[in-house]
mmCIF file with all atom_site columns, C-alpha atoms and ligand atoms in Angstrom:
data_model
loop_
_atom_site.group_PDB
_atom_site.id
_atom_site.type_symbol
_atom_site.label_atom_id
_atom_site.label_alt_id
_atom_site.label_comp_id
_atom_site.label_asym_id
_atom_site.label_entity_id
_atom_site.label_seq_id
_atom_site.pdbx_PDB_ins_code
_atom_site.Cartn_x
_atom_site.Cartn_y
_atom_site.Cartn_z
_atom_site.occupancy
_atom_site.B_iso_or_equiv
_atom_site.pdbx_formal_charge
_atom_site.auth_seq_id
_atom_site.auth_comp_id
_atom_site.auth_asym_id
_atom_site.auth_atom_id
_atom_site.pdbx_PDB_model_num
ATOM   1   C CA  . MET A 1 1   ? 11.797 28.315 45.583 1.00 47.00 ? 1   MET A CA  1
ATOM   2   C CA  . THR A 1 2   ? 12.658 31.798 46.818 1.00 46.00 ? 2   THR A CA  1
ATOM   3   C CA  . PRO A 1 3   ? 16.393 31.965 47.344 1.00 49.00 ? 3   PRO A CA  1
ATOM   4   C CA  . GLU A 1 4   ? 17.676 33.290 50.639 1.00 62.00 ? 4   GLU A CA  1
ATOM   5   C CA  . GLY A 1 5   ? 20.518 35.176 48.991 1.00 74.00 ? 5   GLY A CA  1
ATOM   6   C CA  . ALA A 1 6   ? 18.495 36.884 46.257 1.00 87.00 ? 6   ALA A CA  1
ATOM   7   C CA  . PRO A 1 7   ? 15.113 37.944 47.652 1.00 88.00 ? 7   PRO A CA  1
ATOM   8   C CA  . GLY A 1 8   ? 12.491 38.785 45.049 1.00 93.00 ? 8   GLY A CA  1
ATOM   9   C CA  . PHE A 1 9   ? 13.728 36.208 42.563 1.00 97.00 ? 9   PHE A CA  1
ATOM   10  C CA  . ILE A 1 10  ? 12.261 32.774 41.954 1.00 97.00 ? 10  ILE A CA  1
ATOM   11  C CA  . ILE A 1 11  ? 14.756 30.186 40.756 1.00 97.00 ? 11  ILE A CA  1
ATOM   12  C CA  . ARG A 1 12  ? 13.231 27.238 38.905 1.00 96.00 ? 12  ARG A CA  1
ATOM   13  C CA  . PRO A 1 13  ? 14.002 24.748 36.132 1.00 95.00 ? 13  PRO A CA  1
ATOM   14  C CA  . ALA A 1 14  ? 13.854 26.370 32.698 1.00 96.00 ? 14  ALA A CA  1
ATOM   15  C CA  . ALA A 1 15  ? 10.961 25.631 30.342 1.00 95.00 ? 15  ALA A CA  1
ATOM   16  C CA  . ARG A 1 16  ? 10.773 25.858 26.553 1.00 95.00 ? 16  ARG A CA  1
ATOM   17  C CA  . GLU A 1 17  ? 8.925  29.232 26.773 1.00 97.00 ? 17  GLU A CA  1
ATOM   18  C CA  . ASP A 1 18  ? 11.944 30.696 28.618 1.00 98.00 ? 18  ASP A CA  1
ATOM   19  C CA  . VAL A 1 19  ? 14.390 30.060 25.772 1.00 98.00 ? 19  VAL A CA  1
ATOM   20  C CA  . PRO A 1 20  ? 13.702 33.294 23.796 1.00 98.00 ? 20  PRO A CA  1
ATOM   21  C CA  . SER A 1 21  ? 14.253 35.430 26.933 1.00 98.00 ? 21  SER A CA  1
ATOM   22  C CA  . VAL A 1 22  ? 17.369 33.510 27.914 1.00 98.00 ? 22  VAL A CA  1
ATOM   23  C CA  . ALA A 1 23  ? 18.766 33.731 24.373 1.00 98.00 ? 23  ALA A CA  1
ATOM   24  C CA  . ALA A 1 24  ? 18.053 37.481 24.328 1.00 98.00 ? 24  ALA A CA  1
ATOM   25  C CA  . ILE A 1 25  ? 20.109 37.958 27.510 1.00 98.00 ? 25  ILE A CA  1
ATOM   26  C CA  . GLU A 1 26  ? 22.844 35.695 26.114 1.00 97.00 ? 26  GLU A CA  1
ATOM   27  C CA  . SER A 1 27  ? 23.189 37.757 22.927 1.00 96.00 ? 27  SER A CA  1
ATOM   28  C CA  . ARG A 1 28  ? 23.345 41.005 24.942 1.00 96.00 ? 28  ARG A CA  1
ATOM   29  C CA  . VAL A 1 29  ? 25.965 39.671 27.302 1.00 95.00 ? 29  VAL A CA  1
ATOM   30  C CA  . PHE A 1 30  ? 28.264 37.503 25.167 1.00 93.00 ? 30  PHE A CA  1
ATOM   31  C CA  . VAL A 1 31  ? 29.702 37.880 21.667 1.00 91.00 ? 31  VAL A CA  1
ATOM   32  C CA  . GLY A 1 32  ? 29.497 34.436 20.058 1.00 91.00 ? 32  GLY A CA  1
ATOM   33  C CA  . GLY A 1 33  ? 27.555 32.920 22.961 1.00 93.00 ? 33  GLY A CA  1
ATOM   34  C CA  . TRP A 1 34  ? 25.046 30.106 22.881 1.00 95.00 ? 34  TRP A CA  1
ATOM   35  C CA  . SER A 1 35  ? 22.336 30.044 20.217 1.00 96.00 ? 35  SER A CA  1
ATOM   36  C CA  . PRO A 1 36  ? 18.651 29.387 21.086 1.00 97.00 ? 36  PRO A CA  1
ATOM   37  C CA  . VAL A 1 37  ? 19.085 25.865 19.688 1.00 97.00 ? 37  VAL A CA  1
ATOM   38  C CA  . MET A 1 38  ? 21.858 25.144 22.189 1.00 96.00 ? 38  MET A CA  1
ATOM   39  C CA  . PHE A 1 39  ? 19.593 26.127 25.086 1.00 97.00 ? 39  PHE A CA  1
ATOM   40  C CA  . GLU A 1 40  ? 16.795 23.989 23.608 1.00 96.00 ? 40  GLU A CA  1
ATOM   41  C CA  . MET A 1 41  ? 19.169 21.041 23.451 1.00 95.00 ? 41  MET A CA  1
ATOM   42  C CA  . GLU A 1 42  ? 19.936 21.478 27.155 1.00 94.00 ? 42  GLU A CA  1
ATOM   43  C CA  . LEU A 1 43  ? 16.199 21.341 27.873 1.00 93.00 ? 43  LEU A CA  1
ATOM   44  C CA  . GLU A 1 44  ? 15.816 18.222 25.773 1.00 92.00 ? 44  GLU A CA  1
ATOM   45  C CA  . ALA A 1 45  ? 18.580 16.569 27.793 1.00 86.00 ? 45  ALA A CA  1
ATOM   46  C CA  . GLY A 1 46  ? 15.949 16.807 30.544 1.00 78.00 ? 46  GLY A CA  1
ATOM   47  C CA  . ASP A 1 47  ? 18.390 16.595 33.440 1.00 80.00 ? 47  ASP A CA  1
ATOM   48  C CA  . GLY A 1 48  ? 17.116 19.752 35.128 1.00 75.00 ? 48  GLY A CA  1
ATOM   49  C CA  . TYR A 1 49  ? 20.487 21.458 35.192 1.00 95.00 ? 49  TYR A CA  1
ATOM   50  C CA  . PHE A 1 50  ? 19.256 24.525 33.359 1.00 97.00 ? 50  PHE A CA  1
ATOM   51  C CA  . LEU A 1 51  ? 17.724 26.957 35.844 1.00 97.00 ? 51  LEU A CA  1
ATOM   52  C CA  . VAL A 1 52  ? 16.258 30.410 35.334 1.00 98.00 ? 52  VAL A CA  1
ATOM   53  C CA  . ALA A 1 53  ? 15.730 33.242 37.809 1.00 98.00 ? 53  ALA A CA  1
ATOM   54  C CA  . GLU A 1 54  ? 12.478 35.113 37.368 1.00 98.00 ? 54  GLU A CA  1
ATOM   55  C CA  . THR A 1 55  ? 11.056 38.259 38.923 1.00 97.00 ? 55  THR A CA  1
ATOM   56  C CA  . GLY A 1 56  ? 7.662  39.743 38.114 1.00 95.00 ? 56  GLY A CA  1
ATOM   57  C CA  . GLY A 1 57  ? 7.330  37.445 35.105 1.00 95.00 ? 57  GLY A CA  1
ATOM   58  C CA  . VAL A 1 58  ? 10.683 38.588 33.658 1.00 97.00 ? 58  VAL A CA  1
ATOM   59  C CA  . ILE A 1 59  ? 13.696 36.314 33.220 1.00 98.00 ? 59  ILE A CA  1
ATOM   60  C CA  . ALA A 1 60  ? 16.588 37.981 35.043 1.00 98.00 ? 60  ALA A CA  1
ATOM   61  C CA  . GLY A 1 61  ? 19.317 35.336 34.785 1.00 98.00 ? 61  GLY A CA  1
ATOM   62  C CA  . TYR A 1 62  ? 20.154 31.693 34.232 1.00 98.00 ? 62  TYR A CA  1
ATOM   63  C CA  . VAL A 1 63  ? 22.647 28.959 34.938 1.00 98.00 ? 63  VAL A CA  1
ATOM   64  C CA  . VAL A 1 64  ? 23.452 25.759 33.022 1.00 97.00 ? 64  VAL A CA  1
ATOM   65  C CA  . TYR A 1 65  ? 25.716 23.053 34.418 1.00 97.00 ? 65  TYR A CA  1
ATOM   66  C CA  . ARG A 1 66  ? 26.635 19.430 33.996 1.00 95.00 ? 66  ARG A CA  1
ATOM   67  C CA  . LEU A 1 67  ? 27.276 16.892 36.750 1.00 94.00 ? 67  LEU A CA  1
ATOM   68  C CA  . ASN A 1 68  ? 29.779 14.175 35.960 1.00 91.00 ? 68  ASN A CA  1
ATOM   69  C CA  . PRO A 1 69  ? 30.910 11.567 38.506 1.00 87.00 ? 69  PRO A CA  1
ATOM   70  C CA  . GLU A 1 70  ? 34.236 13.264 39.268 1.00 92.00 ? 70  GLU A CA  1
ATOM   71  C CA  . GLU A 1 71  ? 33.727 16.825 38.064 1.00 95.00 ? 71  GLU A CA  1
ATOM   72  C CA  . ALA A 1 72  ? 30.840 19.239 37.863 1.00 96.00 ? 72  ALA A CA  1
ATOM   73  C CA  . TRP A 1 73  ? 31.055 21.773 35.037 1.00 96.00 ? 73  TRP A CA  1
ATOM   74  C CA  . LEU A 1 74  ? 29.521 25.228 35.003 1.00 97.00 ? 74  LEU A CA  1
ATOM   75  C CA  . LEU A 1 75  ? 28.616 25.876 31.359 1.00 96.00 ? 75  LEU A CA  1
ATOM   76  C CA  . GLU A 1 76  ? 26.640 29.117 31.439 1.00 97.00 ? 76  GLU A CA  1
ATOM   77  C CA  . LEU A 1 77  ? 25.905 31.792 34.035 1.00 98.00 ? 77  LEU A CA  1
ATOM   78  C CA  . ALA A 1 78  ? 24.564 35.260 33.328 1.00 98.00 ? 78  ALA A CA  1
ATOM   79  C CA  . VAL A 1 79  ? 22.433 37.956 34.895 1.00 98.00 ? 79  VAL A CA  1
ATOM   80  C CA  . SER A 1 80  ? 20.645 40.536 32.768 1.00 98.00 ? 80  SER A CA  1
ATOM   81  C CA  . PRO A 1 81  ? 22.345 43.958 33.140 1.00 96.00 ? 81  PRO A CA  1
ATOM   82  C CA  . GLU A 1 82  ? 19.321 45.601 34.826 1.00 96.00 ? 82  GLU A CA  1
ATOM   83  C CA  . PHE A 1 83  ? 19.243 42.961 37.597 1.00 97.00 ? 83  PHE A CA  1
ATOM   84  C CA  . ARG A 1 84  ? 22.918 42.931 38.524 1.00 98.00 ? 84  ARG A CA  1
ATOM   85  C CA  . ARG A 1 85  ? 24.468 43.608 41.928 1.00 97.00 ? 85  ARG A CA  1
ATOM   86  C CA  . LYS A 1 86  ? 21.470 42.177 43.773 1.00 96.00 ? 86  LYS A CA  1
ATOM   87  C CA  . GLY A 1 87  ? 23.061 38.893 44.781 1.00 97.00 ? 87  GLY A CA  1
ATOM   88  C CA  . LEU A 1 88  ? 21.527 36.881 41.948 1.00 98.00 ? 88  LEU A CA  1
ATOM   89  C CA  . GLY A 1 89  ? 24.774 35.787 40.302 1.00 98.00 ? 89  GLY A CA  1
ATOM   90  C CA  . ARG A 1 90  ? 26.037 34.554 43.676 1.00 98.00 ? 90  ARG A CA  1
ATOM   91  C CA  . GLU A 1 91  ? 22.779 32.675 44.280 1.00 97.00 ? 91  GLU A CA  1
ATOM   92  C CA  . LEU A 1 92  ? 22.835 30.983 40.863 1.00 98.00 ? 92  LEU A CA  1
ATOM   93  C CA  . LEU A 1 93  ? 26.449 29.976 41.480 1.00 98.00 ? 93  LEU A CA  1
ATOM   94  C CA  . ARG A 1 94  ? 25.472 28.666 44.921 1.00 97.00 ? 94  ARG A CA  1
ATOM   95  C CA  . ARG A 1 95  ? 22.811 26.464 43.291 1.00 97.00 ? 95  ARG A CA  1
ATOM   96  C CA  . PHE A 1 96  ? 25.454 24.964 41.013 1.00 97.00 ? 96  PHE A CA  1
ATOM   97  C CA  . ILE A 1 97  ? 27.935 24.333 43.832 1.00 97.00 ? 97  ILE A CA  1
ATOM   98  C CA  . SER A 1 98  ? 25.243 22.852 46.014 1.00 97.00 ? 98  SER A CA  1
ATOM   99  C CA  . ALA A 1 99  ? 24.096 20.456 43.255 1.00 96.00 ? 99  ALA A CA  1
ATOM   100 C CA  . ALA A 1 100 ? 27.724 19.547 42.574 1.00 96.00 ? 100 ALA A CA  1
ATOM   101 C CA  . ARG A 1 101 ? 28.313 18.661 46.243 1.00 96.00 ? 101 ARG A CA  1
ATOM   102 C CA  . GLU A 1 102 ? 25.114 16.628 46.409 1.00 95.00 ? 102 GLU A CA  1
ATOM   103 C CA  . SER A 1 103 ? 26.104 14.712 43.268 1.00 95.00 ? 103 SER A CA  1
ATOM   104 C CA  . GLY A 1 104 ? 29.328 13.619 44.958 1.00 95.00 ? 104 GLY A CA  1
ATOM   105 C CA  . ALA A 1 105 ? 31.580 15.405 42.452 1.00 96.00 ? 105 ALA A CA  1
ATOM   106 C CA  . ARG A 1 106 ? 35.080 16.003 43.764 1.00 97.00 ? 106 ARG A CA  1
ATOM   107 C CA  . GLN A 1 107 ? 35.616 19.272 41.953 1.00 97.00 ? 107 GLN A CA  1
ATOM   108 C CA  . ALA A 1 108 ? 33.588 22.101 40.392 1.00 98.00 ? 108 ALA A CA  1
ATOM   109 C CA  . ILE A 1 109 ? 35.164 23.526 37.237 1.00 98.00 ? 109 ILE A CA  1
ATOM   110 C CA  . LEU A 1 110 ? 34.458 26.427 34.913 1.00 98.00 ? 110 LEU A CA  1
ATOM   111 C CA  . GLU A 1 111 ? 36.012 28.524 32.167 1.00 97.00 ? 111 GLU A CA  1
ATOM   112 C CA  . VAL A 1 112 ? 35.790 32.303 32.263 1.00 97.00 ? 112 VAL A CA  1
ATOM   113 C CA  . ARG A 1 113 ? 36.926 35.059 29.908 1.00 96.00 ? 113 ARG A CA  1
ATOM   114 C CA  . THR A 1 114 ? 40.145 36.527 31.278 1.00 97.00 ? 114 THR A CA  1
ATOM   115 C CA  . GLY A 1 115 ? 38.652 40.023 30.827 1.00 95.00 ? 115 GLY A CA  1
ATOM   116 C CA  . SER A 1 116 ? 35.451 39.307 32.804 1.00 96.00 ? 116 SER A CA  1
ATOM   117 C CA  . ALA A 1 117 ? 36.487 40.958 36.064 1.00 97.00 ? 117 ALA A CA  1
ATOM   118 C CA  . PRO A 1 118 ? 33.019 40.775 37.717 1.00 98.00 ? 118 PRO A CA  1
ATOM   119 C CA  . ALA A 1 119 ? 32.710 37.051 36.986 1.00 98.00 ? 119 ALA A CA  1
ATOM   120 C CA  . ILE A 1 120 ? 36.270 36.314 38.144 1.00 98.00 ? 120 ILE A CA  1
ATOM   121 C CA  . SER A 1 121 ? 35.584 38.198 41.372 1.00 98.00 ? 121 SER A CA  1
ATOM   122 C CA  . LEU A 1 122 ? 32.335 36.254 41.861 1.00 98.00 ? 122 LEU A CA  1
ATOM   123 C CA  . TYR A 1 123 ? 34.123 32.933 41.422 1.00 98.00 ? 123 TYR A CA  1
ATOM   124 C CA  . GLU A 1 124 ? 37.119 33.860 43.581 1.00 98.00 ? 124 GLU A CA  1
ATOM   125 C CA  . ASN A 1 125 ? 34.783 35.013 46.358 1.00 98.00 ? 125 ASN A CA  1
ATOM   126 C CA  . ALA A 1 126 ? 33.134 31.574 46.210 1.00 98.00 ? 126 ALA A CA  1
ATOM   127 C CA  . GLY A 1 127 ? 36.533 29.905 46.636 1.00 98.00 ? 127 GLY A CA  1
ATOM   128 C CA  . PHE A 1 128 ? 37.408 29.024 43.035 1.00 98.00 ? 128 PHE A CA  1
ATOM   129 C CA  . GLN A 1 129 ? 41.095 29.143 42.164 1.00 98.00 ? 129 GLN A CA  1
ATOM   130 C CA  . ARG A 1 130 ? 42.786 29.580 38.811 1.00 98.00 ? 130 ARG A CA  1
ATOM   131 C CA  . MET A 1 131 ? 44.035 26.241 37.519 1.00 97.00 ? 131 MET A CA  1
ATOM   132 C CA  . GLY A 1 132 ? 45.236 27.246 34.069 1.00 97.00 ? 132 GLY A CA  1
ATOM   133 C CA  . MET A 1 133 ? 44.596 29.241 30.938 1.00 96.00 ? 133 MET A CA  1
ATOM   134 C CA  . ARG A 1 134 ? 43.283 28.330 27.492 1.00 96.00 ? 134 ARG A CA  1
ATOM   135 C CA  . ARG A 1 135 ? 44.625 30.698 24.820 1.00 96.00 ? 135 ARG A CA  1
ATOM   136 C CA  . ASN A 1 136 ? 42.168 31.972 22.156 1.00 94.00 ? 136 ASN A CA  1
ATOM   137 C CA  . TYR A 1 137 ? 39.473 29.815 23.708 1.00 93.00 ? 137 TYR A CA  1
ATOM   138 C CA  . TYR A 1 138 ? 36.534 31.926 22.530 1.00 92.00 ? 138 TYR A CA  1
ATOM   139 C CA  . SER A 1 139 ? 36.652 31.693 18.763 1.00 89.00 ? 139 SER A CA  1
ATOM   140 C CA  . ALA A 1 140 ? 34.296 34.636 18.092 1.00 89.00 ? 140 ALA A CA  1
ATOM   141 C CA  . THR A 1 141 ? 36.554 37.118 19.882 1.00 91.00 ? 141 THR A CA  1
ATOM   142 C CA  . GLY A 1 142 ? 39.890 35.343 20.306 1.00 92.00 ? 142 GLY A CA  1
ATOM   143 C CA  . GLU A 1 143 ? 39.690 35.894 24.071 1.00 94.00 ? 143 GLU A CA  1
ATOM   144 C CA  . ASP A 1 144 ? 41.595 33.666 26.464 1.00 96.00 ? 144 ASP A CA  1
ATOM   145 C CA  . ALA A 1 145 ? 39.892 31.697 29.228 1.00 96.00 ? 145 ALA A CA  1
ATOM   146 C CA  . TYR A 1 146 ? 40.975 30.938 32.761 1.00 98.00 ? 146 TYR A CA  1
ATOM   147 C CA  . VAL A 1 147 ? 40.095 27.469 33.941 1.00 98.00 ? 147 VAL A CA  1
ATOM   148 C CA  . MET A 1 148 ? 38.985 27.765 37.569 1.00 98.00 ? 148 MET A CA  1
ATOM   149 C CA  . GLY A 1 149 ? 38.278 24.999 40.026 1.00 98.00 ? 149 GLY A CA  1
ATOM   150 C CA  . LEU A 1 150 ? 36.787 24.506 43.467 1.00 98.00 ? 150 LEU A CA  1
ATOM   151 C CA  . ASN A 1 151 ? 37.717 21.459 45.516 1.00 97.00 ? 151 ASN A CA  1
ATOM   152 C CA  . LEU A 1 152 ? 34.556 19.899 46.941 1.00 96.00 ? 152 LEU A CA  1
ATOM   153 C CA  . VAL A 1 153 ? 36.216 17.185 49.004 1.00 92.00 ? 153 VAL A CA  1
ATOM   154 C CA  . GLY A 1 154 ? 36.745 17.737 52.695 1.00 76.00 ? 154 GLY A CA  1
ATOM   155 C CA  . GLN A 1 155 ? 35.735 21.409 52.616 1.00 60.00 ? 155 GLN A CA  1
ATOM   156 C CA  . ALA A 1 156 ? 33.288 23.251 54.831 1.00 55.00 ? 156 ALA A CA  1
ATOM   157 C CA  . ALA A 1 157 ? 29.980 24.072 53.119 1.00 53.00 ? 157 ALA A CA  1
ATOM   158 C CA  . GLY A 1 158 ? 30.777 27.818 52.654 1.00 52.00 ? 158 GLY A CA  1
ATOM   159 C CA  . VAL A 1 159 ? 28.984 29.648 49.873 1.00 55.00 ? 159 VAL A CA  1
ATOM   160 C CA  . GLY A 1 160 ? 28.073 26.437 48.152 1.00 49.00 ? 160 GLY A CA  1
ATOM   161 C CA  . GLY A 1 161 ? 26.372 24.928 51.213 1.00 46.00 ? 161 GLY A CA  1
HETATM 162 C C1  . LIG B 2 .   ? 29.186 37.910 36.644 1.00 50.58 ? 1   LIG B C1  1
HETATM 163 C C2  . LIG B 2 .   ? 27.693 38.148 36.872 1.00 50.58 ? 1   LIG B C2  1
HETATM 164 C C3  . LIG B 2 .   ? 26.938 36.822 36.667 1.00 50.58 ? 1   LIG B C3  1
HETATM 165 C C4  . LIG B 2 .   ? 27.484 38.631 38.318 1.00 50.58 ? 1   LIG B C4  1
HETATM 166 O O1  . LIG B 2 .   ? 26.078 38.725 38.566 1.00 50.58 ? 1   LIG B O1  1
HETATM 167 P P1  . LIG B 2 .   ? 25.471 39.686 39.697 1.00 50.58 ? 1   LIG B P1  1
HETATM 168 O O2  . LIG B 2 .   ? 24.078 39.226 39.959 1.00 50.58 ? 1   LIG B O2  1
HETATM 169 O O3  . LIG B 2 .   ? 25.652 41.108 39.334 1.00 50.58 ? 1   LIG B O3  1
HETATM 170 O O4  . LIG B 2 .   ? 26.428 39.347 40.935 1.00 50.58 ? 1   LIG B O4  1
HETATM 171 P P2  . LIG B 2 .   ? 26.118 39.500 42.501 1.00 50.58 ? 1   LIG B P2  1
HETATM 172 O O5  . LIG B 2 .   ? 25.284 40.701 42.759 1.00 50.58 ? 1   LIG B O5  1
HETATM 173 O O6  . LIG B 2 .   ? 25.591 38.208 43.001 1.00 50.58 ? 1   LIG B O6  1
HETATM 174 O O7  . LIG B 2 .   ? 27.586 39.758 43.063 1.00 50.58 ? 1   LIG B O7  1
HETATM 175 C C5  . LIG B 2 .   ? 28.348 38.693 43.604 1.00 50.58 ? 1   LIG B C5  1
HETATM 176 C C6  . LIG B 2 .   ? 29.818 39.010 43.497 1.00 50.58 ? 1   LIG B C6  1
HETATM 177 O O8  . LIG B 2 .   ? 30.209 39.096 42.107 1.00 50.58 ? 1   LIG B O8  1
HETATM 178 C C7  . LIG B 2 .   ? 31.271 40.055 41.969 1.00 50.58 ? 1   LIG B C7  1
HETATM 179 N N1  . LIG B 2 .   ? 30.803 41.158 41.130 1.00 50.58 ? 1   LIG B N1  1
HETATM 180 C C8  . LIG B 2 .   ? 29.590 41.302 40.561 1.00 50.58 ? 1   LIG B C8  1
HETATM 181 N N2  . LIG B 2 .   ? 29.565 42.411 39.791 1.00 50.58 ? 1   LIG B N2  1
HETATM 182 C C9  . LIG B 2 .   ? 30.796 42.975 39.879 1.00 50.58 ? 1   LIG B C9  1
HETATM 183 C C10 . LIG B 2 .   ? 31.377 44.121 39.294 1.00 50.58 ? 1   LIG B C10 1
HETATM 184 N N3  . LIG B 2 .   ? 30.702 44.921 38.463 1.00 50.58 ? 1   LIG B N3  1
HETATM 185 N N4  . LIG B 2 .   ? 32.677 44.388 39.567 1.00 50.58 ? 1   LIG B N4  1
HETATM 186 C C11 . LIG B 2 .   ? 33.388 43.569 40.390 1.00 50.58 ? 1   LIG B C11 1
HETATM 187 N N5  . LIG B 2 .   ? 32.874 42.474 40.992 1.00 50.58 ? 1   LIG B N5  1
HETATM 188 C C12 . LIG B 2 .   ? 31.588 42.180 40.727 1.00 50.58 ? 1   LIG B C12 1
HETATM 189 C C13 . LIG B 2 .   ? 31.574 40.533 43.380 1.00 50.58 ? 1   LIG B C13 1
HETATM 190 O O9  . LIG B 2 .   ? 32.528 39.644 43.898 1.00 50.58 ? 1   LIG B O9  1
HETATM 191 C C14 . LIG B 2 .   ? 30.245 40.327 44.074 1.00 50.58 ? 1   LIG B C14 1
HETATM 192 O O10 . LIG B 2 .   ? 30.393 40.211 45.465 1.00 50.58 ? 1   LIG B O10 1
HETATM 193 P P3  . LIG B 2 .   ? 30.222 41.541 46.389 1.00 50.58 ? 1   LIG B P3  1
HETATM 194 O O11 . LIG B 2 .   ? 28.856 42.071 46.100 1.00 50.58 ? 1   LIG B O11 1
HETATM 195 O O12 . LIG B 2 .   ? 30.394 41.008 47.774 1.00 50.58 ? 1   LIG B O12 1
HETATM 196 O O13 . LIG B 2 .   ? 31.278 42.489 45.937 1.00 50.58 ? 1   LIG B O13 1
HETATM 197 C C15 . LIG B 2 .   ? 27.147 39.239 35.920 1.00 50.58 ? 1   LIG B C15 1
HETATM 198 O O14 . LIG B 2 .   ? 27.953 40.398 36.028 1.00 50.58 ? 1   LIG B O14 1
HETATM 199 C C16 . LIG B 2 .   ? 27.093 38.814 34.458 1.00 50.58 ? 1   LIG B C16 1
HETATM 200 O O15 . LIG B 2 .   ? 26.109 38.209 34.016 1.00 50.58 ? 1   LIG B O15 1
HETATM 201 N N6  . LIG B 2 .   ? 28.159 39.153 33.707 1.00 50.58 ? 1   LIG B N6  1
HETATM 202 C C17 . LIG B 2 .   ? 28.227 38.826 32.285 1.00 50.58 ? 1   LIG B C17 1
HETATM 203 C C18 . LIG B 2 .   ? 28.217 37.356 32.032 1.00 50.58 ? 1   LIG B C18 1
HETATM 204 C C19 . LIG B 2 .   ? 29.408 36.639 32.609 1.00 50.58 ? 1   LIG B C19 1
HETATM 205 O O16 . LIG B 2 .   ? 30.528 37.122 32.601 1.00 50.58 ? 1   LIG B O16 1
HETATM 206 N N7  . LIG B 2 .   ? 29.117 35.436 33.094 1.00 50.58 ? 1   LIG B N7  1
HETATM 207 C C20 . LIG B 2 .   ? 30.116 34.535 33.589 1.00 50.58 ? 1   LIG B C20 1
HETATM 208 C C21 . LIG B 2 .   ? 30.518 33.633 32.486 1.00 50.58 ? 1   LIG B C21 1
HETATM 209 S S1  . LIG B 2 .   ? 31.741 32.461 32.971 1.00 50.58 ? 1   LIG B S1  1
#
C-alpha cells in the first residue's frame, strides 16, 4: 500500500509490535497524550482503524479514527518531527476521510489544539471548518480545542477521494 501522496512510505494497519514506536512519537509530540495502553486498546478493538506509516523499517506517523453511522471521528494523527513536510500528514488524513466516506458517515469531525497551527492548516486545506471551541479541553496543559468538521454529503471527492 504505497500512498500516491507520500512516496516512500508504506501505510498499513498497526500491529502490537508498533505500539512502542507509536507511543514514543506520541510522547515527543503531545504533553498528556495517549499512553501505550490506550494504543493497545485500539488494537484490541480490532476494527483496523489504527494505521501506521513506515519507511525503511521506521514508524514515521500514525492515525487512529472511529467510524460511527452518522459521524466519523479522527482521534489521533501525528508525524514524527524528522518526517514532516513530506506529505505524510495529508496522506494519513486522506485515508481517514476516504474511510469515512466509504462508511457512509455524513460528517468527519476532529478536535485540535487551538495553538497547533500546522495541524489547523492541514485540516483547513482539506476542507474542514471550525464548528466550535472547547475551553480547557486538554487537561494536562489547559489548552483549548477547536472542533472542526467536514461535510461528507453531496461534496466532490477532493482531498478525501
Ligand atoms: C500536523 C502534522 C500531522 C502535519 O504532518 P506533515 O506530514 O508535516 O504534513 P504535510 O507535509 O502532509 O503537510 C500538509 C499540510 O499541513 C500543513 N502544515 C504542515 N506543517 C506545517 C507547518 N509547519 N506550518 C504550517 N502548515 C503546516 C500545510 O497546510 C501543509 O500543506 P502545504 O504543504 O501545501 O503547505 C504534523 O505537523 C504533526 O504531527 N504535528 C504534531 C501533532 C499534531 O498536531 N497532530 C494533530 C492533532 S489533532
